[in-house]
XYZ file of C-alpha atoms in Angstrom:
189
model
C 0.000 0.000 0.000
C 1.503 3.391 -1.419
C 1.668 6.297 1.716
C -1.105 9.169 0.658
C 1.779 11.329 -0.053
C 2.615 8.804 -2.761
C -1.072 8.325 -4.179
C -1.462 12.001 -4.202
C 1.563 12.172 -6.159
C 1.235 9.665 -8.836
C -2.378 11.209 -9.161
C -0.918 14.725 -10.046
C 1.550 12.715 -12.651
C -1.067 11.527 -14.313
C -2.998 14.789 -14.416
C -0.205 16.569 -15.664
C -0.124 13.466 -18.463
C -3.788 14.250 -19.199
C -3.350 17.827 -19.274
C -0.202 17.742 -21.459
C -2.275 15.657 -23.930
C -5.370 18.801 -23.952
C -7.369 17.490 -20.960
C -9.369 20.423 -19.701
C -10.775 18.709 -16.521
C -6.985 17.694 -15.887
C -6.160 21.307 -14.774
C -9.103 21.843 -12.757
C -7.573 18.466 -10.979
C -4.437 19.775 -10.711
C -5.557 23.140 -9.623
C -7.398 21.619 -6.894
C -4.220 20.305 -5.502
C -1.986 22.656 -5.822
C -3.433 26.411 -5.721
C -3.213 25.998 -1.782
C 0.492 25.751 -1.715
C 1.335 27.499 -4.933
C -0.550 30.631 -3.420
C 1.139 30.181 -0.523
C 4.394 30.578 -2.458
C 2.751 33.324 -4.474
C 1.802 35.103 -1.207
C 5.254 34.754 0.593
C 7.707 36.316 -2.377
C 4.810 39.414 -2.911
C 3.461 40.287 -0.037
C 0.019 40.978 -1.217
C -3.083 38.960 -1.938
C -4.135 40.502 -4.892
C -0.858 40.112 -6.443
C -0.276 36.797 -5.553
C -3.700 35.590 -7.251
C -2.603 37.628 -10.096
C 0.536 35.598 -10.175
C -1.208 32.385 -9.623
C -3.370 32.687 -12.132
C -0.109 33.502 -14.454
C 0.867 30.192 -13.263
C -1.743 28.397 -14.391
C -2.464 30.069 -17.759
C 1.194 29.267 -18.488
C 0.703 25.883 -17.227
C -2.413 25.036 -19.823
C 0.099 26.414 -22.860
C 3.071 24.542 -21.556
C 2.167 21.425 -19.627
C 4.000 19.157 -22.181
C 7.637 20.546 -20.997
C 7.180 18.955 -17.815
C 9.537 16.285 -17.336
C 8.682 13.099 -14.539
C 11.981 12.221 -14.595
C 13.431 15.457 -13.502
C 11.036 16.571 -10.685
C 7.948 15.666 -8.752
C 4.730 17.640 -9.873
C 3.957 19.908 -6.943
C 7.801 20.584 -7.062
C 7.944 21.676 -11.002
C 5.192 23.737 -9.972
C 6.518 25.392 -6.872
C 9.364 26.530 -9.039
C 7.085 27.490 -11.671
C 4.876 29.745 -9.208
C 8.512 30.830 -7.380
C 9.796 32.099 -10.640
C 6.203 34.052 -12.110
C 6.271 35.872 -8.842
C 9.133 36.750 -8.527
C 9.104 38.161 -12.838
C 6.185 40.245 -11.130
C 8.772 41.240 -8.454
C 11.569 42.187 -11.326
C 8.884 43.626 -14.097
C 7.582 46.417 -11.593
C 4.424 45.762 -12.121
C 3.458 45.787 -8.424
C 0.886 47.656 -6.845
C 2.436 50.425 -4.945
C 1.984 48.739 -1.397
C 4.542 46.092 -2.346
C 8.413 46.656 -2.024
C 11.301 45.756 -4.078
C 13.215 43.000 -4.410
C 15.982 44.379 -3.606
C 14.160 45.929 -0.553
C 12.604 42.368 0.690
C 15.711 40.597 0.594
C 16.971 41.166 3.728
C 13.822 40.648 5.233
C 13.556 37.660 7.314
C 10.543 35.712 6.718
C 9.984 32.856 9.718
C 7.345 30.808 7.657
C 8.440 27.637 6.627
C 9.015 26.868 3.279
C 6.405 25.270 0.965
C 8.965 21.394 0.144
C 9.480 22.154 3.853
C 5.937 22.098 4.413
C 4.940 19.086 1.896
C 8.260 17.015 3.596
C 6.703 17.391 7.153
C 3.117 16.604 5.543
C 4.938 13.332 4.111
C 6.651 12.420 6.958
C 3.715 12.701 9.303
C 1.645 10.434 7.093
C 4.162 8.186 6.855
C 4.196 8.281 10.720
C 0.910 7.304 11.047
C 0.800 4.750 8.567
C 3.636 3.052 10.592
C 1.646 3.456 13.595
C -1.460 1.708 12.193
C 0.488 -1.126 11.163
C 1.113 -1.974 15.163
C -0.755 -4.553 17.069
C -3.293 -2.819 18.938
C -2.201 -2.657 22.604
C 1.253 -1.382 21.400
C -0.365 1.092 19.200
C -2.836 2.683 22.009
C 0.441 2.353 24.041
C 2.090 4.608 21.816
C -0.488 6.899 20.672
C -1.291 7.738 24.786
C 2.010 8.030 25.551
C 3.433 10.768 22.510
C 0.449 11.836 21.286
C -1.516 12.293 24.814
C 1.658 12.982 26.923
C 0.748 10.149 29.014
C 3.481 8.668 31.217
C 4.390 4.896 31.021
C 3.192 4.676 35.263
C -0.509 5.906 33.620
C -0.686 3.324 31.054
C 0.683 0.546 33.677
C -2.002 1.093 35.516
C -4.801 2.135 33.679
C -4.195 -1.373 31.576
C -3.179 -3.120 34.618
C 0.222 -4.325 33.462
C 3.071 -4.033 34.918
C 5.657 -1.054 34.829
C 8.480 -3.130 33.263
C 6.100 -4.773 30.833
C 4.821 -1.816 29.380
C 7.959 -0.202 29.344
C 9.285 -3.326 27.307
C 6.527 -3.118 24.878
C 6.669 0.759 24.533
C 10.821 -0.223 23.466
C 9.885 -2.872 21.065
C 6.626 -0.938 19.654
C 9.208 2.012 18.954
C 11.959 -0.146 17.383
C 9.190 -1.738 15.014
C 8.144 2.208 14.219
C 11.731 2.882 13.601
C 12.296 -0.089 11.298
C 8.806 0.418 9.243
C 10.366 4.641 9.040
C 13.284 3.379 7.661
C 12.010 1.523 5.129
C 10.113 4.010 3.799
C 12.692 6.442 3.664
């Protein structure tokens, strides 16, 4: 079973296949997916709203004329298109044709921005579900064990004796539940 992550982006491949080939309902798919993050991007370099739906929508004009130059082989999907929505806002940036509330370039640089980054963003989102998926993949009183105790802050003396095991015990399957997490991570990695 492919991690959602995965799915997701063999499902965007395929769009951009579709849309590549003249699929109209292929960039409402891919749209869908991606104007989240690629505003996001949009929003980050300009500064402004408007601007950064102007630029999106640049994005995705330019994507409908030009979906056949994107290459599988040399980038994910959501990746290509990052760069793609990176590099129209930041022409906007360069071309001056801002509204006058945004700065320039030159101006912005310096600026420190604390956000995270959008592949930051989609390697966490990854990660997490590949987290989860690991988890789910535990026998049950290992996984509650695990869930109370990391994602409830629940100490291994609660789960001793709210399960009525003892202390050692649940230590030792918390330790063995965790090295099966770590080897299942791993694998995936």
């Amino acid at each position: 079973m492919k991690p959602a992550s995965a799915a997701a982006r063999e499902r965007l491949k395929a769009a951009m296949a579709r849309l590549a080939s003249g699929d109209r309902g292929a960039l409402e798919e891919i749209y869908r997916a991606t104007s989240a993050k690629l505003f996001g991007i949009c929003l980050r370099i300009l500064g402004d709203e408007k601007e950064a739906e102007d630029a999106l929508q640049d994005v995705y004009i330019n994507l409908w004329r030009r979906a056949d130059r994107y290459d599988p082989g040399r980038a994910s999907p959501i990746a290509w298109l990052a760069t793609f929505a990176r590099n129209r806002a930041v022409d906007r940036l360069r071309s001056g044709k801002l509204r006058q509330a945004s700065v320039g370039e030159e101006e912005a640089a310096p600026i420190a921005d604390a956000s995270p980054l959008a592949e930051d963003l989609l390697i966490d989102a990854e990660r997490e579900a590949r987290v989860h998926q690991c988890i789910e993949k535990l026998e049950d009183e290992p996984r509650s064990a695990i869930r109370s105790a990391f994602f409830e802050g629940r100490t291994y003396a609660d789960l001793a004796e709210s399960s009525g095991t003892p202390l050692g015990t649940m230590k030792s399957r918390i330790r063995r539940a965790l090295a099966r997490l770590k080897t299942c991570l791993e694998k995936g990695e």
